[in-house]
Coordinates of C-alpha atoms in Angstrom, one line a residue:
Chain A
M708 CA -0.3 -0.1 -0.6
S709 CA 1.5 3.3 -1.0
P710 CA 1.5 5.9 1.8
P711 CA -0.6 8.7 2.4
V712 CA -0.9 11.7 0.2
R713 CA 0.8 14.5 2.1
V714 CA -0.6 18.5 2.8
L715 CA 1.5 21.0 3.9
G716 CA -0.1 24.1 5.4
S717 CA -2.0 24.2 8.7
A718 CA -6.2 23.9 7.9
A719 CA -6.4 27.4 9.8
F720 CA -5.4 28.5 6.1
T721 CA -8.4 28.4 3.5
N722 CA -6.6 27.5 0.9
V723 CA -5.4 24.2 2.9
A724 CA -8.6 23.5 4.4
R725 CA -10.3 23.3 0.5
V726 CA -7.7 20.8 -0.1
L727 CA -8.8 18.7 3.3
V728 CA -12.6 19.2 2.5
C729 CA -12.1 17.2 -0.7
L730 CA -10.0 14.7 1.0
E731 CA -12.4 14.1 3.0
E732 CA -15.4 13.8 0.6
V733 CA -13.5 11.1 -1.0
G734 CA -12.0 9.5 2.2
A735 CA -9.3 9.5 1.4
E736 CA -6.1 8.7 4.0
Y737 CA -3.6 11.7 4.2
E738 CA -1.5 13.5 6.9
V739 CA -1.5 17.2 7.5
V740 CA 2.2 18.9 8.1
D741 CA 2.1 22.4 9.2
I742 CA 4.8 24.6 8.1
D743 CA 6.5 27.1 10.4
F744 CA 5.6 31.2 9.0
H745 CA 7.5 32.2 12.1
A746 CA 10.8 30.1 11.4
K747 CA 10.2 31.7 8.0
E748 CA 10.0 27.8 7.1
H749 CA 7.7 29.3 4.0
K750 CA 10.6 30.8 2.3
G751 CA 13.2 28.0 3.0
P752 CA 14.5 25.8 -0.2
D753 CA 12.5 22.8 1.3
H754 CA 9.1 24.1 0.8
L755 CA 9.8 26.6 -2.1
A756 CA 10.8 23.4 -3.9
R757 CA 6.9 22.6 -3.6
N758 CA 5.7 25.7 -3.7
P759 CA 7.6 28.1 -5.7
F760 CA 5.8 30.8 -4.6
G761 CA 6.5 30.4 -0.6
Q762 CA 2.7 30.1 0.2
V763 CA 0.6 26.7 1.5
P764 CA -0.4 24.5 0.8
A765 CA 2.0 22.0 -1.3
F766 CA 0.9 18.7 -1.8
Q767 CA 3.0 15.5 -2.0
D768 CA 2.1 11.8 -3.6
G769 CA 4.4 9.9 -3.9
D770 CA 6.8 11.6 -6.5
L771 CA 4.4 14.3 -7.4
T772 CA 4.4 17.3 -6.1
L773 CA 1.7 20.3 -6.4
F774 CA 0.6 24.0 -5.2
Q775 CA -2.1 26.0 -6.0
S776 CA -5.4 24.6 -4.2
R777 CA -7.8 24.3 -6.8
A778 CA -5.5 22.6 -9.1
I779 CA -4.8 20.0 -6.1
S780 CA -8.4 19.6 -5.4
R781 CA -9.0 18.6 -8.9
Y782 CA -6.0 16.4 -8.5
V783 CA -7.4 15.1 -5.5
L784 CA -11.2 14.1 -7.0
R785 CA -9.8 12.7 -10.0
K786 CA -7.6 10.7 -8.7
Y787 CA -10.5 8.8 -5.7
K788 CA -13.6 9.3 -8.5
T789 CA -15.6 6.4 -7.7
P790 CA -16.3 3.7 -10.5
D791 CA -19.8 4.5 -10.4
G792 CA -19.5 8.1 -10.3
S793 CA -21.1 9.3 -6.8
S794 CA -18.5 10.6 -5.7
N795 CA -17.7 12.6 -9.0
L796 CA -17.4 16.2 -7.7
L797 CA -15.8 17.5 -11.0
R798 CA -18.1 15.5 -13.1
D799 CA -15.0 14.3 -14.9
G800 CA -15.9 12.3 -18.5
D801 CA -19.3 14.8 -19.0
L802 CA -18.0 17.4 -21.1
E803 CA -21.4 19.7 -20.4
G804 CA -21.6 18.7 -16.8
S805 CA -17.9 19.4 -15.9
A806 CA -17.7 22.7 -17.9
L807 CA -20.3 23.8 -15.7
V808 CA -18.3 22.7 -12.6
D809 CA -15.3 24.9 -14.4
A810 CA -17.4 27.9 -14.8
W811 CA -18.8 28.3 -11.3
L812 CA -15.3 27.5 -9.9
D813 CA -14.4 30.5 -11.8
V814 CA -16.8 32.1 -10.2
E815 CA -15.6 31.2 -6.9
A816 CA -11.9 32.0 -7.7
L817 CA -12.3 35.2 -9.2
Q818 CA -15.4 37.2 -8.3
Y819 CA -16.7 35.9 -5.0
E820 CA -13.4 35.3 -3.0
P821 CA -11.5 38.2 -3.9
A822 CA -14.7 40.2 -2.2
V823 CA -14.4 38.1 0.6
H824 CA -11.1 38.1 1.2
A825 CA -10.3 41.8 1.0
V826 CA -13.4 42.1 4.3
F827 CA -11.2 39.2 5.8
V828 CA -7.9 41.3 5.3
Q829 CA -9.6 44.4 6.1
H830 CA -11.7 43.2 9.8
R831 CA -8.9 40.7 10.5
V832 CA -5.6 40.9 9.6
I833 CA -5.1 44.4 9.3
P834 CA -5.4 45.0 12.8
A835 CA -4.3 41.9 14.3
L836 CA -0.5 43.7 13.1
G837 CA -1.9 47.1 15.1
G838 CA -3.6 48.6 11.5
T839 CA -6.5 50.6 11.1
P840 CA -9.5 48.5 8.7
D841 CA -9.8 50.7 6.0
E842 CA -13.9 50.9 6.1
R843 CA -14.3 52.3 2.6
V844 CA -12.8 49.2 0.8
I845 CA -15.1 47.1 3.1
G846 CA -18.1 48.7 1.4
D847 CA -17.0 48.7 -1.6
S848 CA -16.2 44.5 -1.2
V849 CA -19.5 44.1 0.9
G850 CA -21.5 46.0 -2.1
K851 CA -19.4 43.4 -4.8
L852 CA -20.0 40.2 -2.9
R853 CA -23.7 41.3 -2.9
E854 CA -23.8 41.6 -5.9
V855 CA -22.2 38.0 -6.7
L856 CA -25.3 36.9 -4.1
E857 CA -27.5 38.4 -6.1
V858 CA -26.5 36.2 -9.2
Y859 CA -26.3 32.7 -7.0
E860 CA -29.8 33.9 -5.7
A861 CA -31.2 33.1 -9.1
Q862 CA -29.3 30.2 -10.1
L863 CA -30.0 28.3 -6.9
A864 CA -33.5 29.0 -7.9
K865 CA -33.3 26.9 -11.3
H866 CA -30.9 24.3 -9.5
R867 CA -30.2 22.9 -6.1
Y868 CA -26.3 23.7 -6.2
L869 CA -24.5 26.1 -8.0
A870 CA -23.5 23.6 -11.5
G871 CA -26.8 21.6 -11.6
D872 CA -28.6 19.6 -8.8
A873 CA -25.7 17.4 -7.5
V874 CA -23.0 19.0 -5.0
S875 CA -19.8 19.6 -6.8
L876 CA -16.2 21.1 -6.2
A877 CA -18.1 24.3 -7.0
D878 CA -19.9 24.2 -4.0
L879 CA -17.5 23.1 -1.9
S880 CA -14.9 25.3 -2.6
H881 CA -16.5 28.2 -1.3
F882 CA -17.0 27.2 2.2
P883 CA -13.6 28.0 3.9
Y884 CA -13.3 31.7 3.7
T885 CA -17.5 31.9 4.1
H886 CA -17.2 29.5 7.1
Y887 CA -14.6 32.6 8.6
F888 CA -16.9 35.0 6.9
M889 CA -19.5 34.1 8.7
G890 CA -17.9 34.9 12.0
M891 CA -18.1 39.0 10.9
P892 CA -20.3 41.0 11.6
Y893 CA -20.4 41.6 7.7
A894 CA -22.3 37.9 7.5
T895 CA -25.9 39.9 7.4
V896 CA -24.9 41.1 3.7
F897 CA -26.6 36.8 3.0
D898 CA -29.5 37.7 5.1
P899 CA -31.6 38.9 1.7
F900 CA -30.8 35.6 0.2
P901 CA -32.9 32.6 1.6
R902 CA -31.7 30.0 -0.8
V903 CA -27.9 31.1 -0.5
K904 CA -28.4 30.7 2.9
A905 CA -30.4 27.4 2.8
W906 CA -27.6 26.2 0.5
W907 CA -25.0 27.3 2.9
E908 CA -26.5 25.1 5.4
D909 CA -26.7 22.5 3.5
L910 CA -23.0 22.6 2.5
V911 CA -21.6 22.7 6.5
A912 CA -24.2 20.0 7.7
R913 CA -21.9 17.9 5.2
P914 CA -19.7 15.4 7.4
A915 CA -16.9 16.3 5.5
V916 CA -17.6 19.7 6.1
R917 CA -18.3 19.4 10.0
K918 CA -15.1 17.8 10.1
V919 CA -13.1 20.6 8.6
A920 CA -14.5 22.9 10.3
A921 CA -13.4 21.8 13.5
M922 CA -9.9 21.8 12.1
M923 CA -10.0 24.8 11.4
D924 CA -11.2 26.5 14.3
A925 CA -9.0 24.2 17.0
R926 CA -6.5 25.4 14.8
R927 CA -7.2 29.2 15.5
S928 CA -8.0 28.7 19.2
G929 CA -5.1 26.4 20.1
Chain B
M630 CA -23.1 19.3 -39.4
S631 CA -24.1 20.8 -36.5
P632 CA -23.9 25.1 -36.9
P633 CA -20.5 26.8 -35.6
V634 CA -20.2 27.5 -31.7
R635 CA -20.7 31.2 -30.9
V636 CA -18.4 33.3 -28.9
L637 CA -19.9 36.6 -27.8
G638 CA -17.9 39.6 -27.4
S639 CA -15.0 41.5 -29.0
A640 CA -11.5 39.8 -29.8
A641 CA -10.4 43.1 -28.3
F642 CA -11.3 41.7 -24.7
T643 CA -8.8 39.8 -23.1
N644 CA -11.0 37.1 -21.7
V645 CA -12.8 37.2 -25.2
A646 CA -9.0 36.8 -27.4
R647 CA -8.1 33.8 -24.6
V648 CA -11.6 31.5 -25.8
L649 CA -10.6 32.6 -29.6
V650 CA -7.0 31.2 -29.4
C651 CA -8.2 27.6 -28.3
L652 CA -10.5 27.7 -31.0
E653 CA -7.9 28.4 -33.4
E654 CA -5.4 26.3 -31.8
V655 CA -7.6 22.8 -32.6
G656 CA -9.6 24.3 -35.7
A657 CA -12.9 24.2 -34.8
E658 CA -15.4 26.5 -37.1
Y659 CA -16.9 29.5 -34.3
E660 CA -18.4 33.0 -35.3
V661 CA -17.5 36.0 -33.1
V662 CA -21.1 37.8 -32.4
D663 CA -20.2 41.3 -31.1
I664 CA -22.2 42.8 -27.7
D665 CA -22.5 46.2 -27.9
F666 CA -21.1 48.4 -24.5
H667 CA -22.4 51.6 -25.8
A668 CA -25.9 50.2 -26.0
K669 CA -25.3 48.5 -22.5
E670 CA -26.5 45.3 -24.4
H671 CA -24.6 43.7 -21.9
K672 CA -27.2 44.1 -19.1
G673 CA -30.1 43.5 -21.2
P674 CA -31.8 40.3 -20.7
D675 CA -30.7 38.2 -23.8
H676 CA -26.7 38.7 -22.8
L677 CA -27.7 38.1 -18.6
A678 CA -29.1 34.9 -19.3
R679 CA -25.7 33.8 -21.3
N680 CA -23.4 35.5 -18.4
P681 CA -25.2 36.5 -15.4
F682 CA -23.0 38.9 -14.5
G683 CA -23.4 41.2 -17.7
Q684 CA -19.6 40.1 -19.1
V685 CA -17.9 39.1 -21.9
P686 CA -17.3 36.1 -23.0
A687 CA -20.1 34.0 -23.1
F688 CA -20.5 31.1 -25.5
Q689 CA -22.8 28.8 -27.0
D690 CA -22.9 25.4 -28.8
G691 CA -26.2 24.6 -29.7
D692 CA -28.3 24.6 -26.4
L693 CA -25.4 24.7 -24.1
T694 CA -24.1 28.3 -22.8
L695 CA -21.1 28.9 -20.8
F696 CA -19.7 32.0 -19.2
Q697 CA -16.0 32.3 -18.0
S698 CA -13.2 32.0 -20.3
R699 CA -11.5 29.6 -18.7
A700 CA -13.9 27.1 -18.8
I701 CA -14.9 27.6 -21.9
S702 CA -11.2 27.3 -22.6
R703 CA -11.3 24.0 -21.1
Y704 CA -14.9 23.0 -22.7
V705 CA -13.1 23.6 -26.3
L706 CA -10.0 22.0 -25.7
R707 CA -12.2 18.6 -24.7
K708 CA -14.6 18.9 -27.4
Y709 CA -12.0 19.0 -30.0
K710 CA -9.6 16.9 -28.8
T711 CA -7.4 14.8 -31.4
P712 CA -7.9 11.3 -30.7
D713 CA -3.7 11.0 -31.2
G714 CA -3.3 13.6 -28.0
S715 CA -1.5 15.6 -30.6
S716 CA -3.5 19.2 -29.7
N717 CA -4.3 18.3 -25.8
L718 CA -3.2 21.3 -24.5
L719 CA -5.2 20.1 -21.3
R720 CA -3.2 16.7 -20.6
D721 CA -6.5 15.3 -20.1
G722 CA -6.5 11.8 -19.2
D723 CA -3.5 12.4 -17.6
L724 CA -3.5 12.7 -14.1
E725 CA -0.1 14.0 -13.4
G726 CA 0.1 16.5 -16.3
S727 CA -3.4 17.6 -16.3
A728 CA -2.9 18.6 -12.2
L729 CA 0.3 20.9 -13.7
V730 CA -1.3 21.9 -16.2
D731 CA -4.4 23.4 -13.7
A732 CA -1.8 24.3 -11.1
W733 CA -0.3 26.7 -13.4
L734 CA -3.2 28.1 -15.3
D735 CA -4.2 29.0 -11.8
V736 CA -1.2 30.4 -10.9
E737 CA -1.6 32.5 -14.7
A738 CA -5.3 33.6 -13.3
L739 CA -4.3 34.6 -9.7
Q740 CA -1.2 35.5 -9.5
Y741 CA -0.2 36.8 -13.1
E742 CA -3.0 38.4 -14.5
P743 CA -4.5 40.3 -11.6
A744 CA -0.9 42.2 -11.5
V745 CA -1.2 42.5 -15.4
H746 CA -4.7 43.8 -15.4
A747 CA -3.9 46.6 -12.5
V748 CA -1.3 48.4 -14.5
F749 CA -3.8 48.0 -17.8
V750 CA -6.1 49.7 -15.8
Q751 CA -4.1 52.5 -14.3
H752 CA -1.8 52.8 -17.9
R753 CA -5.2 52.5 -20.4
V754 CA -8.0 53.0 -18.9
I755 CA -8.5 55.5 -16.7
P756 CA -6.5 58.2 -18.6
A757 CA -9.4 56.9 -21.0
L758 CA -11.8 58.3 -18.9
G759 CA -10.5 61.6 -18.2
G760 CA -8.4 60.5 -14.2
T761 CA -4.9 60.3 -13.5
P762 CA -3.2 56.9 -13.0
D763 CA -2.1 55.8 -9.2
E764 CA 1.8 56.1 -9.5
R765 CA 1.8 53.9 -6.5
V766 CA -0.9 51.1 -7.9
I767 CA 1.6 50.9 -11.0
G768 CA 4.8 50.2 -9.1
D769 CA 2.8 48.0 -6.8
S770 CA 1.8 45.8 -9.6
V771 CA 5.0 45.8 -11.5
G772 CA 6.6 44.9 -8.9
K773 CA 4.2 41.9 -8.0
L774 CA 4.7 40.6 -11.4
R775 CA 8.1 40.6 -11.1
E776 CA 8.3 38.1 -8.3
V777 CA 5.7 36.1 -10.7
L778 CA 8.2 36.1 -13.4
E779 CA 10.9 35.1 -11.3
V780 CA 9.6 31.9 -10.6
Y781 CA 9.0 31.8 -14.6
E782 CA 12.6 32.3 -14.7
A783 CA 13.2 29.3 -12.9
Q784 CA 10.3 27.0 -13.7
L785 CA 11.5 27.5 -17.5
A786 CA 15.1 26.6 -16.9
K787 CA 13.6 23.4 -15.9
H788 CA 11.2 22.6 -18.7
R789 CA 10.4 24.5 -22.0
Y790 CA 6.9 25.0 -21.1
L791 CA 5.6 26.2 -17.6
A792 CA 3.6 23.1 -17.0
G793 CA 5.9 20.8 -18.4
D794 CA 7.4 19.9 -22.0
A795 CA 4.9 20.7 -24.4
V796 CA 2.8 23.9 -24.6
S797 CA -0.7 23.7 -22.8
L798 CA -3.5 25.9 -22.1
A799 CA -1.5 27.1 -19.1
D800 CA 0.7 28.9 -21.5
L801 CA -1.7 30.1 -24.1
S802 CA -3.7 32.0 -21.1
H803 CA -1.1 34.3 -21.1
F804 CA -1.0 36.0 -24.3
P805 CA -4.1 38.0 -24.7
Y806 CA -2.9 40.4 -21.4
T807 CA 0.8 40.0 -22.5
H808 CA -0.2 41.2 -26.1
Y809 CA -1.4 44.7 -24.7
F810 CA 1.5 44.9 -22.0
M811 CA 4.0 44.4 -24.2
G812 CA 2.8 47.8 -25.5
M813 CA 3.3 49.4 -22.6
P814 CA 6.4 51.4 -21.4
Y815 CA 6.4 48.8 -18.2
A816 CA 7.2 45.7 -20.6
T817 CA 11.3 46.6 -19.6
V818 CA 10.0 44.4 -16.3
F819 CA 10.7 41.3 -18.6
D820 CA 14.0 42.6 -19.9
P821 CA 15.7 40.3 -16.9
F822 CA 14.1 37.3 -17.8
P823 CA 15.7 35.4 -21.0
R824 CA 14.2 32.5 -20.7
V825 CA 10.3 34.1 -20.5
K826 CA 11.3 36.4 -22.9
A827 CA 12.0 33.2 -25.4
W828 CA 9.2 31.8 -23.5
W829 CA 6.9 34.6 -25.0
E830 CA 8.3 35.1 -28.8
D831 CA 7.9 31.0 -28.8
L832 CA 4.0 31.4 -28.5
V833 CA 3.4 34.3 -30.3
A834 CA 5.1 32.2 -33.1
R835 CA 2.4 30.1 -33.3
P836 CA -0.2 30.9 -36.4
A837 CA -2.9 30.8 -33.7
V838 CA -1.6 33.3 -31.7
R839 CA -0.5 35.5 -35.1
K840 CA -4.5 35.1 -35.9
V841 CA -6.1 36.0 -33.1
A842 CA -3.5 38.9 -32.1
A843 CA -4.5 40.2 -35.3
M844 CA -8.3 40.4 -34.4
M845 CA -7.5 42.2 -30.9
D846 CA -5.2 44.4 -33.0
A847 CA -7.5 45.7 -35.5
R848 CA -10.6 45.9 -33.4
R849 CA -8.8 47.9 -31.2
S850 CA -7.8 50.6 -33.8
G851 CA -11.1 50.1 -35.9

């Protein structure tokens, strides 16, 4: 039996948590290896050989080394795809279905996450570094997020999930950052969107998501 | 014979040009349909039904409608993949190869393009709207681009292309924005990176890329 795959980086990082949700969804065996940012391990030669940008996660499966969380997620979901398609979260092999997953995953990466990330930086990161949040940036970003959620609300009126009536990576990829966002006062931006809220409740009820949420929270309070 | 696929949006838009390069690479039959932004056609019900964010491109293949340029590009490359793999620009069916294409495509989308886009907005868009470019934003963005190019230079010392020794979507996806960037004074940021410059010259010598470059330039001067 081959050794378990390795994820380098703590579950508290949203990009790491994205990969962990995929590994949990497919029931893969894996180990998480922390990277010591205080000791600048992320800028050391070993980690830069795994992730040339010095970021987390990095991922190892035997001789294969990967980086970029959505690329790793795709790899995990392809590698552990069940033969009957029951856990085909990419719709691999389905030309139209996979295109819809790709489209909504790009929406998450290029429209949803930049808005949520900007709020997170202003509300959590800058104060932690002794700075003052820029309320204009927060307002602009919450406004952009509202526009994205309007599109989601309309899409979820047509389908149970973003890329159709079955859950996919496009939905799950929203989990890590939204988990943190829902603990901020700006979470009220979700209130006018009942279908989005129901979709979120559905996602966080999944065993894989609950397990990774606990890992994220344990790391942040630890 | 089925009607050709339709791309909605002008070739002058980098996200449209990305899709056109893929269609040209695989030799697909297609038609380009302009969207009249002055008449606010992009915010009209017909276009919003194709692209809920009111952006370009949108894409139609029979009953299938798609948006997000990299998702459309993946669809095109999967649909027209040659049986012998000679134009498999995604390395579809190759678990490790496709993961490397995914990783470097995510680098392009999430690290390279944001830096180039920010310079483009300051240098071209804001002056066209009567504003003054923010030199600090330009300086920060050129600095981020330089860091990305350092990683590319090291990667291209190991492989001829970003995701290995054969060209892939990860390389081609850089073309549209870089085509515009190379016409700006900030293009000197590429000068210290001879392997990146050779990679770029190699890309722009491809017949598909030359054809789309001419379409982009015709639209901008037209």
